[in-house]
Short mmCIF file of C-alpha atoms and ligand atoms in Angstrom, two decimals:
data_model
loop_
_atom_site.label_atom_id
_atom_site.label_comp_id
_atom_site.label_asym_id
_atom_site.label_seq_id
_atom_site.Cartn_x
_atom_site.Cartn_y
_atom_site.Cartn_z
CA UNK G 10 219.09 88.75 38.24
CA UNK G 11 220.35 92.23 38.85
CA UNK G 12 218.80 95.28 37.17
CA UNK G 13 217.06 93.34 34.42
CA UNK G 14 213.60 94.46 33.28
CA UNK G 15 211.36 92.40 31.03
CA UNK G 16 208.27 93.91 29.52
CA UNK G 17 206.04 93.54 26.49
CA UNK G 18 203.21 94.99 24.48
CA UNK G 19 200.02 93.07 23.82
CA UNK G 20 201.26 90.76 21.04
CA UNK G 21 203.50 88.76 23.36
CA UNK G 22 201.92 89.30 26.78
CA UNK G 23 201.58 85.59 27.66
CA UNK G 24 204.98 84.65 26.25
CA UNK G 25 206.61 87.40 28.32
CA UNK G 26 204.90 86.06 31.47
CA UNK G 27 206.33 82.61 30.72
CA UNK G 28 209.81 84.02 30.02
CA UNK G 29 209.69 85.83 33.37
CA UNK G 30 208.59 82.63 35.15
CA UNK G 31 211.58 80.84 33.60
CA UNK G 32 213.93 83.57 34.78
CA UNK G 33 212.30 84.02 38.18
CA UNK G 34 211.77 87.77 37.66
CA UNK G 35 208.60 89.82 37.93
CA UNK G 36 207.41 91.28 34.61
CA UNK G 37 207.78 95.07 34.48
CA UNK G 38 204.41 96.77 34.54
CA UNK G 39 203.32 98.47 31.33
CA UNK G 40 200.04 100.16 30.53
CA UNK G 41 198.88 99.93 26.94
CA UNK G 42 195.68 101.76 26.14
CA UNK G 43 194.19 103.76 23.29
CA UNK G 44 193.17 107.32 22.66
CA UNK G 45 189.55 107.79 21.58
CA UNK G 46 190.52 107.65 17.90
CA UNK G 47 192.28 104.30 18.33
CA UNK G 48 195.86 105.61 18.54
CA UNK G 49 198.06 103.56 20.90
CA UNK G 50 199.09 105.07 24.24
CA UNK G 51 201.96 103.50 26.22
CA UNK G 52 203.31 104.01 29.71
CA UNK G 53 205.97 101.98 31.52
CA UNK G 54 204.77 101.98 35.11
CA UNK G 55 208.08 101.33 36.91
CA UNK G 56 211.45 102.99 37.20
CA UNK G 57 213.83 101.43 34.66
CA UNK G 58 216.63 104.00 34.90
CA UNK G 59 220.02 102.35 34.32
CA UNK G 60 218.46 98.90 33.72
CA UNK G 61 219.06 96.20 31.11
CA UNK G 62 215.65 96.26 29.41
CA UNK G 63 214.21 93.45 27.25
CA UNK G 64 211.05 94.29 25.29
CA UNK G 65 209.28 91.15 24.09
CA UNK G 66 206.98 91.75 21.14
CA UNK G 67 206.29 89.69 18.03
CA UNK G 68 205.42 91.80 15.00
CA UNK G 69 202.77 89.72 13.23
CA UNK G 70 199.71 91.64 11.92
CA UNK G 71 198.11 93.99 12.73
CA UNK G 72 200.84 96.61 12.28
CA UNK G 73 199.83 97.94 15.71
CA UNK G 74 202.10 95.22 17.13
CA UNK G 75 205.11 96.78 15.41
CA UNK G 76 203.96 100.26 16.43
CA UNK G 77 203.64 99.17 20.09
CA UNK G 78 207.18 97.81 19.96
CA UNK G 79 208.53 101.09 18.57
CA UNK G 80 206.66 103.10 21.20
CA UNK G 81 207.92 100.84 24.00
CA UNK G 82 211.51 101.24 22.79
CA UNK G 83 211.09 105.00 22.67
CA UNK G 84 209.54 105.03 26.16
CA UNK G 85 212.41 102.92 27.55
CA UNK G 86 215.02 105.14 25.90
CA UNK G 87 213.47 108.31 27.32
CA UNK G 88 213.23 106.62 30.74
CA UNK G 89 217.06 106.24 30.70
CA UNK G 90 217.29 102.47 30.25
CA UNK G 91 220.94 101.47 30.08
CA UNK G 92 220.46 99.01 27.23
CA UNK G 93 217.37 98.08 25.24
CA UNK G 94 217.01 94.70 23.54
CA UNK G 95 214.07 94.23 21.22
CA UNK G 96 213.08 90.58 21.69
CA UNK G 97 211.07 89.79 18.56
CA UNK G 98 210.17 86.08 18.66
CA UNK G 99 208.45 86.43 15.26
CA UNK G 100 209.99 89.14 13.07
CA UNK G 101 207.18 90.23 10.74
CA UNK G 102 207.54 92.13 7.46
CA UNK G 103 210.46 89.84 6.67
CA UNK G 104 209.20 88.32 3.44
CA UNK G 105 210.02 91.31 1.24
CA UNK G 106 213.73 91.19 1.94
CA UNK G 107 215.22 92.10 -1.45
CA UNK G 108 214.32 94.07 -4.52
CA UNK G 109 213.24 91.15 -6.68
CA UNK G 110 210.69 93.07 -8.76
CA UNK G 111 210.28 96.65 -9.90
CA UNK G 112 208.71 99.12 -7.44
CA UNK G 113 208.73 96.89 -4.35
CA UNK G 114 209.88 97.91 -0.87
CA UNK G 115 212.52 96.08 1.12
CA UNK G 116 210.21 95.89 4.11
CA UNK G 117 212.63 94.01 6.37
CA UNK G 118 215.24 96.77 5.90
CA UNK G 119 212.66 99.46 6.66
CA UNK G 120 211.67 97.67 9.89
CA UNK G 121 215.35 97.35 10.84
CA UNK G 122 215.78 101.11 10.30
CA UNK G 123 212.69 101.85 12.40
CA UNK G 124 213.88 99.70 15.30
CA UNK G 125 217.29 101.34 15.31
CA UNK G 126 215.86 104.86 14.98
CA UNK G 127 213.54 104.17 17.91
CA UNK G 128 216.60 103.36 20.03
CA UNK G 129 217.04 99.56 20.18
CA UNK G 130 220.61 98.57 21.06
CA UNK G 131 220.24 94.88 20.22
CA UNK G 132 217.75 92.50 18.65
CA UNK G 133 216.99 88.96 19.75
CA UNK G 134 214.79 87.02 17.34
CA UNK G 135 214.02 83.49 16.27
CA UNK G 136 214.18 81.71 12.92
CA UNK G 137 214.36 84.81 10.76
CA UNK G 138 212.80 84.31 7.35
CA UNK G 139 216.23 84.85 5.78
CA UNK G 140 219.65 85.16 7.36
CA UNK G 141 220.59 88.27 5.39
CA UNK G 142 218.10 90.32 7.43
CA UNK G 143 220.73 90.37 10.21
CA UNK G 144 222.85 92.47 7.86
CA UNK G 145 220.10 95.12 7.62
CA UNK G 146 220.98 96.15 11.18
CA UNK G 147 224.03 98.03 12.42
CA UNK G 148 223.41 96.70 15.94
CA UNK G 149 223.96 93.12 17.16
CA UNK G 150 221.27 90.63 16.15
CA UNK G 151 220.96 87.22 17.78
CA UNK G 152 218.90 84.86 15.63
CA UNK G 153 217.87 81.81 17.68
CA UNK G 154 216.86 78.49 16.14
CA UNK G 155 213.76 76.80 17.52
CA UNK G 156 215.38 73.45 16.68
CA UNK G 157 216.13 72.43 20.33
CA UNK G 158 212.43 72.86 21.16
CA UNK G 159 211.37 70.66 18.23
CA UNK G 160 214.12 68.15 18.98
CA UNK G 161 212.83 67.66 22.50
CA UNK G 162 209.36 66.92 21.14
CA UNK G 163 210.59 64.73 18.29
CA UNK G 164 212.80 62.81 20.71
CA UNK G 165 209.97 60.25 20.91
CA UNK G 166 210.21 59.51 17.18
CA UNK G 167 212.97 57.40 15.65
CA UNK G 168 214.65 60.13 13.51
CA UNK G 169 216.43 57.51 11.37
CA UNK G 170 213.10 56.52 9.78
CA UNK G 171 212.51 60.13 8.68
CA UNK G 172 213.58 62.33 5.76
CA UNK G 173 213.52 66.08 6.24
CA UNK G 174 211.80 67.99 3.41
CA UNK G 175 212.19 71.65 2.52
CA UNK G 176 208.88 72.87 1.05
CA UNK G 177 210.73 75.24 -1.29
CA UNK G 178 214.22 75.84 -2.60
CA UNK G 179 214.59 78.97 -0.42
CA UNK G 180 214.24 76.89 2.74
CA UNK G 181 216.94 74.37 1.80
CA UNK G 182 219.60 75.66 4.22
CA UNK G 183 217.12 75.64 7.11
CA UNK G 184 215.98 72.09 6.32
CA UNK G 185 219.56 70.90 5.78
CA UNK G 186 220.59 72.25 9.18
CA UNK G 187 217.56 70.57 10.76
CA UNK G 188 218.41 67.22 9.12
CA UNK G 189 222.04 67.50 10.21
CA UNK G 190 221.10 68.21 13.81
CA UNK G 191 218.67 65.26 13.85
CA UNK G 192 221.68 63.05 13.14
CA UNK G 193 222.44 63.58 9.47
CA UNK G 194 219.15 62.13 8.29
CA UNK G 195 218.31 62.37 4.55
CA UNK G 196 217.04 65.56 2.92
CA UNK G 197 214.60 66.14 0.06
CA UNK G 198 213.17 69.30 -1.41
CA UNK G 199 210.15 70.52 -3.26
CA UNK G 200 210.87 72.76 -6.20
CA UNK G 201 207.90 75.10 -5.82
CA UNK G 202 206.97 77.95 -8.11
CA UNK G 203 204.65 80.64 -6.76
CA UNK G 204 202.71 82.42 -9.56
CA UNK G 205 201.56 85.25 -7.24
CA UNK G 206 201.86 86.09 -3.51
CA UNK G 207 199.98 83.63 -1.24
CA UNK G 208 199.47 81.16 -4.14
CA UNK G 209 201.53 78.00 -3.84
CA UNK G 210 202.19 75.73 -6.76
CA UNK G 211 204.23 72.58 -6.45
CA UNK G 212 206.47 71.39 -9.26
CA UNK G 213 209.15 68.71 -8.68
CA UNK G 214 210.42 66.64 -5.77
CA UNK G 215 214.19 66.36 -5.49
CA UNK G 216 215.34 63.42 -3.36
CA UNK G 217 213.94 60.09 -2.19
CA UNK G 218 210.50 60.23 -0.54
CA UNK G 219 208.83 56.95 -1.49
CA UNK G 220 207.93 54.87 1.58
CA UNK G 221 209.80 57.36 3.79
CA UNK G 222 208.25 59.17 6.75
CA UNK G 223 208.67 62.88 6.11
CA UNK G 224 209.24 65.92 8.26
CA UNK G 225 208.48 69.13 6.34
CA UNK G 226 210.47 71.98 7.92
CA UNK G 227 209.57 75.63 7.34
CA UNK G 228 209.95 78.94 9.15
CA UNK G 229 206.30 79.88 9.02
CA UNK G 230 202.83 78.78 8.03
CA UNK G 231 200.60 81.56 6.74
CA UNK G 232 197.76 80.35 4.48
CA UNK G 233 198.97 76.76 4.87
CA UNK G 234 199.03 76.26 1.09
CA UNK G 235 202.76 75.61 0.90
CA UNK G 236 202.75 72.66 3.29
CA UNK G 237 199.26 71.35 2.41
CA UNK G 238 199.99 71.28 -1.35
CA UNK G 239 203.49 69.95 -0.67
CA UNK G 240 202.12 67.13 1.48
CA UNK G 241 199.63 66.15 -1.21
CA UNK G 242 202.33 65.87 -3.87
CA UNK G 243 204.61 63.96 -1.51
CA UNK G 244 201.80 61.48 -0.83
CA UNK G 245 201.27 61.02 -4.58
CA UNK G 246 204.97 60.12 -4.75
CA UNK G 247 204.41 57.36 -2.19
CA UNK G 248 205.45 59.05 1.08
CA UNK G 249 204.65 57.40 4.43
CA UNK G 250 203.45 59.61 7.27
CA UNK G 251 204.04 63.35 6.98
CA UNK G 252 204.76 65.69 9.87
CA UNK G 253 205.32 69.44 9.72
CA UNK G 254 207.59 71.56 11.94
CA UNK G 255 207.28 75.34 11.50
CA UNK G 256 208.44 77.89 14.05
CA UNK G 257 205.79 80.55 13.47
CA UNK G 258 202.07 79.81 13.06
CA UNK G 259 200.20 82.69 11.46
CA UNK G 260 197.30 80.57 10.15
CA UNK G 261 195.58 83.16 7.96
CA UNK G 262 192.49 82.65 5.81
CA UNK G 263 191.35 79.01 5.84
CA UNK G 264 194.72 77.56 6.86
CA UNK G 265 193.07 75.53 9.61
CA UNK G 266 190.71 73.73 7.19
CA UNK G 267 193.44 73.23 4.57
CA UNK G 268 195.78 71.65 7.08
CA UNK G 269 193.07 69.48 8.64
CA UNK G 270 192.23 68.10 5.19
CA UNK G 271 195.83 67.64 4.03
CA UNK G 272 197.55 64.24 4.39
CA UNK G 273 199.53 65.44 7.42
CA UNK G 274 199.72 63.66 10.79
CA UNK G 275 200.83 66.58 12.94
CA UNK G 276 201.55 70.28 12.53
CA UNK G 277 204.08 71.29 15.18
CA UNK G 278 204.70 74.97 15.80
CA UNK G 279 205.94 77.14 18.67
CA UNK G 280 204.22 79.93 20.59
CA UNK G 281 206.23 82.81 19.05
CA UNK G 282 202.81 84.04 17.89
CA UNK G 283 199.81 83.54 20.21
CA UNK G 284 197.37 81.05 18.68
CA UNK G 285 193.81 82.23 19.16
CA UNK G 286 191.32 79.50 20.14
CA UNK G 287 189.46 79.68 16.81
CA UNK G 288 192.71 78.97 14.91
CA UNK G 289 193.43 75.71 16.78
CA UNK G 290 192.81 72.32 15.18
CA UNK G 291 193.14 68.70 16.16
CA UNK G 292 196.52 68.04 14.46
CA UNK G 293 198.13 71.14 15.92
CA UNK G 294 200.81 70.87 18.60
CA UNK G 295 202.06 74.16 20.05
CA UNK G 296 205.45 73.92 21.76
CA UNK G 297 206.57 76.44 24.35
CA UNK G 298 209.65 78.41 23.28
CA UNK G 299 209.81 80.60 26.41
CA UNK G 300 212.58 78.50 28.00
CA UNK G 301 214.88 79.03 25.02
CA UNK G 302 214.14 82.77 24.89
CA UNK G 303 214.65 83.07 28.65
CA UNK G 304 218.02 81.33 28.42
CA UNK G 305 219.10 83.64 25.57
CA UNK G 306 217.99 86.72 27.53
CA UNK G 307 219.96 85.51 30.56
CA UNK G 308 223.03 84.97 28.40
CA UNK G 309 222.77 88.42 26.81
CA UNK G 310 222.37 89.95 30.27
CA UNK G 311 225.38 88.05 31.62
CA UNK G 312 227.33 88.57 28.38
CA UNK G 313 227.99 84.91 27.70
CA UNK G 314 227.80 82.99 24.42
CA UNK G 315 224.45 82.25 22.80
CA UNK G 316 225.82 80.08 20.00
CA UNK G 317 226.71 77.46 22.64
CA UNK G 318 222.98 76.82 22.93
CA UNK G 319 222.98 75.28 19.47
CA UNK G 320 226.05 73.04 19.42
C1 R5P I 6 208.24 80.99 2.02
O1 R5P I 6 209.25 81.50 1.57
C2 R5P I 6 208.06 80.71 3.48
O2 R5P I 6 209.18 80.09 4.04
C3 R5P I 6 206.81 79.88 3.73
O3 R5P I 6 206.96 78.65 3.05
C4 R5P I 6 205.58 80.56 3.21
O4 R5P I 6 205.59 81.93 3.49
C5 R5P I 6 204.35 79.93 3.82
O5 R5P I 6 203.22 80.60 3.33
P1 R5P I 6 201.84 79.87 3.12
O6 R5P I 6 201.53 79.12 4.39
O7 R5P I 6 200.89 81.02 2.87
O8 R5P I 6 201.95 78.98 1.94
#
């Protein structure tokens, strides 16, 4: 591919290598180091003048990941890249996306402003926490769905014996779309109330779950409480086997133990966030999303439709 450059910071180093393998291009060399006080120092080690530059970097904690992305965009801009696309497989700071309480930030809007100020011309991301975040940008945003990656894996299961479950009301559209694409299979939802951040409390189940195999669909797993508590309540209501599909696996705190103990057969995620060895557990299946990202990058570069990937 002509004049395309793909590089990353440290949060998505392995994913970038895989994307490059898929595309048959060499990753662009970048040096990321630190000053003595811990400040990040970046240098792009190749000429990228006039090139179509894709910077792959998920922005999960620590905030250094976001900072590296901003510094890489700035470096690419000052090195005269023709176009800079921030490829953010996991878009962090997305959960505060509206002013729903006094004195709270709209973090997702702030991050959008930062990316644009740094010089990004486009954003490519995956399963954004909420669709309205696209509207926080005044540059094009392509929001991919990991569904085709899950579908390939789930192809071995008979989807007709499953019901898709949204673990909260906010995820209903995502779960509905998932159920539709699996062949219009039934949908149920958990009406969850959260008394404080990172505390999940389950209330009511809407829809038929008794003796059904269930596929809980969510964008991310952080502490694991949402899906673990949800699975427990679903079991009490007579559910059959329970599987979980979530695009982004953060696995904070004791998520691993919670999910191991929960009545869940499999937790299926993608590699938008690298999963450190100590966060892995026996039920976990990590699917590779690099092929989908590579295809989207190729389409952006060649200026052809991305939505066709999801029909
Ligand atoms: C909520 O709006 C999200 O879609 C996830 O359900 C939630 O953030 C997962 O968090 P945790 O794993 O900590 O319950």
